[in-house]
GROMACS .gro file of C-alpha atoms in nm:
model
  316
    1UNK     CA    1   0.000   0.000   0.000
    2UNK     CA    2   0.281   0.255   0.079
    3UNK     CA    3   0.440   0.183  -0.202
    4UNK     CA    4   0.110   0.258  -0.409
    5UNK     CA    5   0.086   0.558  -0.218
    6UNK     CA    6   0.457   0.637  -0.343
    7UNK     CA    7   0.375   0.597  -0.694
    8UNK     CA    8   0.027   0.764  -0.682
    9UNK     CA    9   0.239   1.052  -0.559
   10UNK     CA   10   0.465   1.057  -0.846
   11UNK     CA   11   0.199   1.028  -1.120
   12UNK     CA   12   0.050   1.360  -0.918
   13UNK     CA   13   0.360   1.568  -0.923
   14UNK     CA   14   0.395   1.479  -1.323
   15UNK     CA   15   0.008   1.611  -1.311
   16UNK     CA   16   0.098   1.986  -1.200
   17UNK     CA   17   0.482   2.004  -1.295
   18UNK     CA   18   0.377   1.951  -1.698
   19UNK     CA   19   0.083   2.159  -1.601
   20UNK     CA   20  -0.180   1.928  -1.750
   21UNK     CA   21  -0.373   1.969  -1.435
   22UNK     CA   22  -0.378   2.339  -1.539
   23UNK     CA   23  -0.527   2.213  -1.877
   24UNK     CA   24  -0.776   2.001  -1.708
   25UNK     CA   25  -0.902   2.300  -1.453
   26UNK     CA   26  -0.919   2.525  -1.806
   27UNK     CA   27  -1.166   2.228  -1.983
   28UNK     CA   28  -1.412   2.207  -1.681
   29UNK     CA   29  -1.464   2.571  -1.652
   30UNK     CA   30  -1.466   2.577  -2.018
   31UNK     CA   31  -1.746   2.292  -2.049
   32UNK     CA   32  -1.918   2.474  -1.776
   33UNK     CA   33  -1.926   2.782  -1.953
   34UNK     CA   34  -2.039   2.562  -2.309
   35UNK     CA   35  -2.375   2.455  -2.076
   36UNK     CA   36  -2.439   2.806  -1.949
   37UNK     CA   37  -2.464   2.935  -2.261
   38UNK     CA   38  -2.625   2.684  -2.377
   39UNK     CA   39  -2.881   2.680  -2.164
   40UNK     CA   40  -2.961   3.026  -2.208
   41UNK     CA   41  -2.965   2.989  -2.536
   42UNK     CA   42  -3.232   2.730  -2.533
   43UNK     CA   43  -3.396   2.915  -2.263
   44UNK     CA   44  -3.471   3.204  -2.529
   45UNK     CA   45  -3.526   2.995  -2.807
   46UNK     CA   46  -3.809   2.781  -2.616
   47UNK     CA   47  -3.978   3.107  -2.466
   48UNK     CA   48  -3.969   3.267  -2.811
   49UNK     CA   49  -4.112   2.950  -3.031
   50UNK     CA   50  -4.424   3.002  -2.722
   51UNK     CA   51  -4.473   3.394  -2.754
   52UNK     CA   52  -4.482   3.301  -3.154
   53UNK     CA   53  -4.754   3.054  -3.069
   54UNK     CA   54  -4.901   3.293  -2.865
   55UNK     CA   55  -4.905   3.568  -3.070
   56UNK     CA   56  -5.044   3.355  -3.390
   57UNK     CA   57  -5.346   3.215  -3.135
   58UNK     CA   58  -5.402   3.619  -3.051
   59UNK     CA   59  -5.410   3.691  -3.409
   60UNK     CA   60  -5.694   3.419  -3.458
   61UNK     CA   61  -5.862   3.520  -3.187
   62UNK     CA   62  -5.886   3.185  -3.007
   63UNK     CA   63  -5.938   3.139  -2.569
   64UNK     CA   64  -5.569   3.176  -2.505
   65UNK     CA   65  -5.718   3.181  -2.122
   66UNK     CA   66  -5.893   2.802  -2.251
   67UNK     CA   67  -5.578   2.676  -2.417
   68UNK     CA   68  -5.313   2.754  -2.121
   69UNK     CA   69  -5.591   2.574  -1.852
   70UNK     CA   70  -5.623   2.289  -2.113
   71UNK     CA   71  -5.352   1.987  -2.110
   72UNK     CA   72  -5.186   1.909  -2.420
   73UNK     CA   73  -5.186   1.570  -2.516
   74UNK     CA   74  -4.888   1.428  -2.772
   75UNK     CA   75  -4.915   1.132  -2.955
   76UNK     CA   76  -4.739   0.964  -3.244
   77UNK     CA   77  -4.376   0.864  -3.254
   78UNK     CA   78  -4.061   1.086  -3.288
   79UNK     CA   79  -4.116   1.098  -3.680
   80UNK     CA   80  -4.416   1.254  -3.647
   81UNK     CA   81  -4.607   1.404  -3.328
   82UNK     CA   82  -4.953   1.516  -3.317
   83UNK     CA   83  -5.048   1.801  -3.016
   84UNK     CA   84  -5.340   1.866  -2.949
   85UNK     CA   85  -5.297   2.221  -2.743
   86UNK     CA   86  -4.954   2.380  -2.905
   87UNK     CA   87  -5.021   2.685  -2.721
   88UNK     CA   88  -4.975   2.481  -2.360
   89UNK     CA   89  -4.728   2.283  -2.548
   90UNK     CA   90  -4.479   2.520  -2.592
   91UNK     CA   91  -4.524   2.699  -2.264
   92UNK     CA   92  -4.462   2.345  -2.109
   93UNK     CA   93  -4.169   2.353  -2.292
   94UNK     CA   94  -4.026   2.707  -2.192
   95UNK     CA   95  -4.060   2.606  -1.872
   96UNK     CA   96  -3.895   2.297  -1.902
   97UNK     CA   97  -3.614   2.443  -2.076
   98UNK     CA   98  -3.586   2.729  -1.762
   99UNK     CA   99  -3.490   2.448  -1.542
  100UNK     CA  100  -3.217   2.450  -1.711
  101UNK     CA  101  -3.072   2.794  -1.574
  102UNK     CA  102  -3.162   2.666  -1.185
  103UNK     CA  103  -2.864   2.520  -0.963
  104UNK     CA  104  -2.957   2.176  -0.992
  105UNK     CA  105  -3.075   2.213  -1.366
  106UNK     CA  106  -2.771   2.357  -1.480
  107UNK     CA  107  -2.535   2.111  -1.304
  108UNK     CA  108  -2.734   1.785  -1.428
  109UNK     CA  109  -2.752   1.934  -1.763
  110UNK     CA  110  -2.397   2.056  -1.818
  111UNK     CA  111  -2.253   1.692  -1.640
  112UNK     CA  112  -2.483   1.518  -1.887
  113UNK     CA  113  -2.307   1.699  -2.162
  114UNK     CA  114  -1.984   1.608  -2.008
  115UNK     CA  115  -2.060   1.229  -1.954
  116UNK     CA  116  -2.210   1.194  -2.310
  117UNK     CA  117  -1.986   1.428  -2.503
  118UNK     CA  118  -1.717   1.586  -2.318
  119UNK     CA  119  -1.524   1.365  -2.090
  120UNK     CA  120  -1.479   1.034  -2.296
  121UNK     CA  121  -1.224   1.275  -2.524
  122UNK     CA  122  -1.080   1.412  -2.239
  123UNK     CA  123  -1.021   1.061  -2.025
  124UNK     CA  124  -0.901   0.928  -2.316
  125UNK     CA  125  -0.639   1.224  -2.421
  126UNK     CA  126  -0.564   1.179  -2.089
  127UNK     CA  127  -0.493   0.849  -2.034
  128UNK     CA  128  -0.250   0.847  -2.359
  129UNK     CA  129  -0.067   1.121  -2.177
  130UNK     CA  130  -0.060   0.921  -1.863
  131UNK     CA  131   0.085   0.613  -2.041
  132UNK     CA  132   0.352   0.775  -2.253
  133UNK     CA  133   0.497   1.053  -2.000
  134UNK     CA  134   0.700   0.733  -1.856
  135UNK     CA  135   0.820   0.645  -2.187
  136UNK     CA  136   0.903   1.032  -2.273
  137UNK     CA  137   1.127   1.086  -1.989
  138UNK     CA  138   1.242   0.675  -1.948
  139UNK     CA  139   1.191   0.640  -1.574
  140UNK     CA  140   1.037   0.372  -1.706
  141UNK     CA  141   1.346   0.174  -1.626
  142UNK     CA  142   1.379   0.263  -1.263
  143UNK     CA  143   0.988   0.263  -1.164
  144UNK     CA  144   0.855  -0.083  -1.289
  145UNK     CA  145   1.092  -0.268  -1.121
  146UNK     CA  146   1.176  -0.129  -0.823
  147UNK     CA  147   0.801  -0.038  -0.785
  148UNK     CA  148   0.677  -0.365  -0.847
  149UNK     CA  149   0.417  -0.479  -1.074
  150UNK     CA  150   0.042  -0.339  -0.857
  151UNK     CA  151   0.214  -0.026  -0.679
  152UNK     CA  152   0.320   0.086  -1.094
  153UNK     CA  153  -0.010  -0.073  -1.242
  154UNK     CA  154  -0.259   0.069  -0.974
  155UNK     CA  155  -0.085   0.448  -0.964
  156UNK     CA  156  -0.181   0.508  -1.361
  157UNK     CA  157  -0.562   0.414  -1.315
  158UNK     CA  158  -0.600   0.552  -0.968
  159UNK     CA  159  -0.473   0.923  -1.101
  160UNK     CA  160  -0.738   0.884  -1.387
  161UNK     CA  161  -1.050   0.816  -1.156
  162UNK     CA  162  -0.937   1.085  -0.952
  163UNK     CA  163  -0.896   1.366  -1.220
  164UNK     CA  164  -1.225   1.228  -1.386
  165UNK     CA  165  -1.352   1.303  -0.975
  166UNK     CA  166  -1.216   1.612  -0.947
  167UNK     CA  167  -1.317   1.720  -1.334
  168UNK     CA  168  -1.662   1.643  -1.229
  169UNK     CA  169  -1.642   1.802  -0.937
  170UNK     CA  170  -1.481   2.163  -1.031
  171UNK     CA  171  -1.755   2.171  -1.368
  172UNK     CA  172  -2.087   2.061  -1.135
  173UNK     CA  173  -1.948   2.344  -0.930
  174UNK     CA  174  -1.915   2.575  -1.195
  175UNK     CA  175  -2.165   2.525  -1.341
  176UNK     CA  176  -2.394   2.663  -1.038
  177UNK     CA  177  -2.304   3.042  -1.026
  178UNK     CA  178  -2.279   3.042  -1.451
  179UNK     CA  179  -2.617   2.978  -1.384
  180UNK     CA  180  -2.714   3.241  -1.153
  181UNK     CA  181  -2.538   3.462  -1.463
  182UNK     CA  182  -2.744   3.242  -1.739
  183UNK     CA  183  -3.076   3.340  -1.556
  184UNK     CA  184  -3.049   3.694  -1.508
  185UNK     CA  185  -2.968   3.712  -1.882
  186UNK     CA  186  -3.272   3.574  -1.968
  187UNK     CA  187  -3.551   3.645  -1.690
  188UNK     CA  188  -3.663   3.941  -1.867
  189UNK     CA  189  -3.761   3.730  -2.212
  190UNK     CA  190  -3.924   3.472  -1.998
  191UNK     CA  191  -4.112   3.656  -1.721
  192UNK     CA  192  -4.418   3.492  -1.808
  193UNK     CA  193  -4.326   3.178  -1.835
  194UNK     CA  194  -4.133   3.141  -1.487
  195UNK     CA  195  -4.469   3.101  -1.303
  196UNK     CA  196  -4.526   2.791  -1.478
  197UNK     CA  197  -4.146   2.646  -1.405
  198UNK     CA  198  -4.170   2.295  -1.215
  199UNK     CA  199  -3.901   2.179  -0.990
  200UNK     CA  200  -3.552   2.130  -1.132
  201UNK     CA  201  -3.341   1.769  -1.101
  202UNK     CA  202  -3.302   1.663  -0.728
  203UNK     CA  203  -2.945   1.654  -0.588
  204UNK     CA  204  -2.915   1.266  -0.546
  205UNK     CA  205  -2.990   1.247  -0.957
  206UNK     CA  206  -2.690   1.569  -0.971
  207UNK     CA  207  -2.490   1.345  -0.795
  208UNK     CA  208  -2.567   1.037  -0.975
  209UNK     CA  209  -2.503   1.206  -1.348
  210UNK     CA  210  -2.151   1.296  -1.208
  211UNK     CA  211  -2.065   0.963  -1.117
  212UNK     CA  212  -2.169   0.884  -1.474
  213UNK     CA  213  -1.981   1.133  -1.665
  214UNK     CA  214  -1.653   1.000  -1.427
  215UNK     CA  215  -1.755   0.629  -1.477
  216UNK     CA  216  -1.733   0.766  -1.854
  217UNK     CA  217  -1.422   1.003  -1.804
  218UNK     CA  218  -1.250   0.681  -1.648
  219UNK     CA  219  -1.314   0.410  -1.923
  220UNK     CA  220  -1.197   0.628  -2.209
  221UNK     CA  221  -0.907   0.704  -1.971
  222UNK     CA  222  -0.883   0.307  -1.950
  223UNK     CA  223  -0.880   0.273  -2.309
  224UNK     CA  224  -0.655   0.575  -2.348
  225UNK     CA  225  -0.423   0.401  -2.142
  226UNK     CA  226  -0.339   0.172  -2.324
  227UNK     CA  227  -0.359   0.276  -2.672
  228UNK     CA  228  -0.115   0.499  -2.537
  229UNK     CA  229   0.137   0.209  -2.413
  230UNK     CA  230   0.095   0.003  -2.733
  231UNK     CA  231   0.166   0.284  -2.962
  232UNK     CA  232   0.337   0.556  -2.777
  233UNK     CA  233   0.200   0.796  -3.016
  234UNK     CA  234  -0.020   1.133  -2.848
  235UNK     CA  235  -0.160   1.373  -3.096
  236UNK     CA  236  -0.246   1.085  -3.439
  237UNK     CA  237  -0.411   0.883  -3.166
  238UNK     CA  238  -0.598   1.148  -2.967
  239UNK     CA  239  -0.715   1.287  -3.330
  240UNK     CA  240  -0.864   0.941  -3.461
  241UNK     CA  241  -1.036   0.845  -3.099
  242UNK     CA  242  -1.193   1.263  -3.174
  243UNK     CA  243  -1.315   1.191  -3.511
  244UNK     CA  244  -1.415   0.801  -3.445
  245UNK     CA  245  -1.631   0.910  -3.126
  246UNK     CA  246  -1.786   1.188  -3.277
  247UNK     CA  247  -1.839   1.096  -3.654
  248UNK     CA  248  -1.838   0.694  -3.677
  249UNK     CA  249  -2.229   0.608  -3.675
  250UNK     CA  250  -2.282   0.372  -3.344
  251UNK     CA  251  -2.258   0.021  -3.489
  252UNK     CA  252  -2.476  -0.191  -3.217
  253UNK     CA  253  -2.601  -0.236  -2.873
  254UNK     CA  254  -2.212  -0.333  -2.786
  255UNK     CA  255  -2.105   0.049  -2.941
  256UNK     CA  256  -1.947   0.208  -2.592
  257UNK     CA  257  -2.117   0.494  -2.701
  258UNK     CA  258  -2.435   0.343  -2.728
  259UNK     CA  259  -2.332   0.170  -2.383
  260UNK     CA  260  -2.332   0.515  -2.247
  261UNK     CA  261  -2.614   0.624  -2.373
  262UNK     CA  262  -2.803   0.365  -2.167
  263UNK     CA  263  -2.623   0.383  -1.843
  264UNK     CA  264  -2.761   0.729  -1.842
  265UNK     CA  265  -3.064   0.681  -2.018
  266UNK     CA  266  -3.254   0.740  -1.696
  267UNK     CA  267  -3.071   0.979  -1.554
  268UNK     CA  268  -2.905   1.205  -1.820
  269UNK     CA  269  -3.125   1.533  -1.825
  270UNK     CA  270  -3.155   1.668  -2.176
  271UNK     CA  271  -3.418   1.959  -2.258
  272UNK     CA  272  -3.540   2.041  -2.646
  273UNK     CA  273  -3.420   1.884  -2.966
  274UNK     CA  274  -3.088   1.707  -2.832
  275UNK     CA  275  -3.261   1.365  -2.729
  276UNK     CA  276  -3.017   1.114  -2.769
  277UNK     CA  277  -3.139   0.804  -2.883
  278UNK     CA  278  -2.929   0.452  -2.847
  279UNK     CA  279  -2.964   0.096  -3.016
  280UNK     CA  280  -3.160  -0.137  -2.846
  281UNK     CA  281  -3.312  -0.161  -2.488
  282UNK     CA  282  -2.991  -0.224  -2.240
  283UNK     CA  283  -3.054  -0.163  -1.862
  284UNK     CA  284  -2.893   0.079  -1.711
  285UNK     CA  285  -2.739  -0.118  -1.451
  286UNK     CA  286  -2.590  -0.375  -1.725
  287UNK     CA  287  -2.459  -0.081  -1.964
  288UNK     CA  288  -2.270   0.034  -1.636
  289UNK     CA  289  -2.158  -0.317  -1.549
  290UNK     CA  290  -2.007  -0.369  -1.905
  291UNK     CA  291  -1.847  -0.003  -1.896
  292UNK     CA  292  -1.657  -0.081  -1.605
  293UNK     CA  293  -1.523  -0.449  -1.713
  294UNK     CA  294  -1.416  -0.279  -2.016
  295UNK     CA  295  -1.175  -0.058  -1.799
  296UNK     CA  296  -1.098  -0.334  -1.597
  297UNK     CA  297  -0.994  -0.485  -1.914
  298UNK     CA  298  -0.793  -0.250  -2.103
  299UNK     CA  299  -0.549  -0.129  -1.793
  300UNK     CA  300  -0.448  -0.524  -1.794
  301UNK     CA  301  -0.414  -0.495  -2.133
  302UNK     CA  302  -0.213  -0.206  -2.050
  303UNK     CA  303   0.017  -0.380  -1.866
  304UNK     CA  304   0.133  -0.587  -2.163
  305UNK     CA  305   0.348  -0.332  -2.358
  306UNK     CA  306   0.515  -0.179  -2.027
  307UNK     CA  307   0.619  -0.515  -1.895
  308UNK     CA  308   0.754  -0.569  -2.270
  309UNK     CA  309   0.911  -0.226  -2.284
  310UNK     CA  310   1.040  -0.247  -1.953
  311UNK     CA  311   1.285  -0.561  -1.989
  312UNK     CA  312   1.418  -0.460  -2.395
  313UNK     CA  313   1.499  -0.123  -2.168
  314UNK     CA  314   1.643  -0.263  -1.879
  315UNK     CA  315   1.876  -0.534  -2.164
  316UNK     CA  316   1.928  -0.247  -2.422
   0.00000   0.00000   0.00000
């Protein structure tokens, strides 16, 4: 354990002397700042597609009084929805979409961005970094085997679960007073809409998207890990996991992405058009099961290309 504890220190002062931990602090704040504005943005856009409503149902002279009382009722599929009451429709909406410029609102919505979007490039990046920063400076030759084979092994994946903790941490915390900013910006637009607003996500499902988006953060770190130690390449790898994650169509129920999809598929708050939709009906619990074997799997995999590494450089 001490020796763990050794190692884990090491790995921590590489962290903040090649000021990746700066890096990190710089992308929380920054996706923090991405889910502010975006949730203003679709603050405004839902409170302005009701007023429109509004103003067509004034121009027809229907019972706008009638139509806000009324429930509106939605039924078809995705491809094609049929509402009955637009008018309460759309205000339901605004108000859904104000939610997203409360505390707990703006948190769950800006981690769900994270978990789904942000933090499986930035695990990953980082795990490659993490792998290849022995290689770079070749205290590779000292560490694994005067470490030993857990201490060395268990120091690489314990940083990554704790920056993915901390990342999580610093943006759900950011997030909070960018959203005190986000709703002063637009109360004015949407002062008739706030008396309609419902309650915003509770703190236990907060909590549990953040332990998603690091469950996520951690796996890609897993992977990143070691891609990084079979190829000691940074910037072609970190470029092709970019483009494959965000441009590669899912290809089945066993896609990671559409694994993540469905470990948050209860959870993940998303308001307006971005809905994503996964492959397949995977429980929760099973999609988060599978995640975390995956990690599991790829730091042993990991382990492979150090040991090999290690021994030509101890021989060479």
């Amino acid at each position: 354990m001490r020796r763990t504890w050794s190692e884990l220190i090491r790995e921590t002062r590489w962290l903040t002397s090649s000021r990746a931990a700066l890096l990190l602090a710089v992308a929380a704040v920054a996706a923090a700042v991405w889910g502010a504005v975006s949730a203003a943005t679709s603050v405004l856009s839902a409170v302005a597609t009701f007023h429109g409503t509004l103003d067509r149902y004034r121009s027809h002279g229907e019972d706008i009084a009638g139509a806000l009382s009324a429930p509106s009722v939605v039924t078809g599929d995705a491809a094609q929805q049929i509402i009955s009451n637009p008018l309460r429709y759309d205000l339901d909406q605004a108000a859904l979409a104000y939610t997203q410029v409360l505390p707990t609102g703006a948190a769950s919505s800006t981690l769900s961005l994270c978990a789904l979007l942000f933090f499986p490039l930035i695990g990953f990046a980082f795990g490659v970094f993490v792998s290849t920063h022995d290689m770079a400076s070749g205290s590779i030759v000292f560490r694994w085997p005067r470490a030993g084979l857990i201490p060395f092994a268990a120091s690489k994946p314990l940083l990554i679960v704790l920056v993915m903790c901390a990342l999580a941490a610093v943006t759900g915390a950011t997030a909070v007073p960018l959203s005190l900013l986000a709703q002063l910006s637009v109360d004015r637009a949407a002062a008739d809409v706030t008396a309609f607003v419902g309650a915003a996500p509770s703190l236990q499902r907060t909590a549990t998207i953040g332990a998603l988006a690091v469950l996520t953060g951690s796996v890609s770190g897993a992977l990143g890990l070691f891609v990084g130690s079979a190829t000691r390449n940074r910037t072609f790898t970190i470029a092709a996991f970019g483009l494959a994650y965000f441009l590669v169509p899912l290809i089945g129920r066993i896609d990671p992405r559409n694994l993540v999809t469905s470990a948050g598929a209860k959870a993940f708050y998303f308001v307006g058009q971005f809905q994503p939709q996964g492959i397949g009906t995977t429980r929760p619990w099973v999609a988060v099961v599978v995640l975390i074997a995956g990690g599991v799997c790829f730091v042993g995999l990991s382990l492979i290309p150090w040991r090999v590494r290690a021994r030509t450089a101890r021989h060479s």
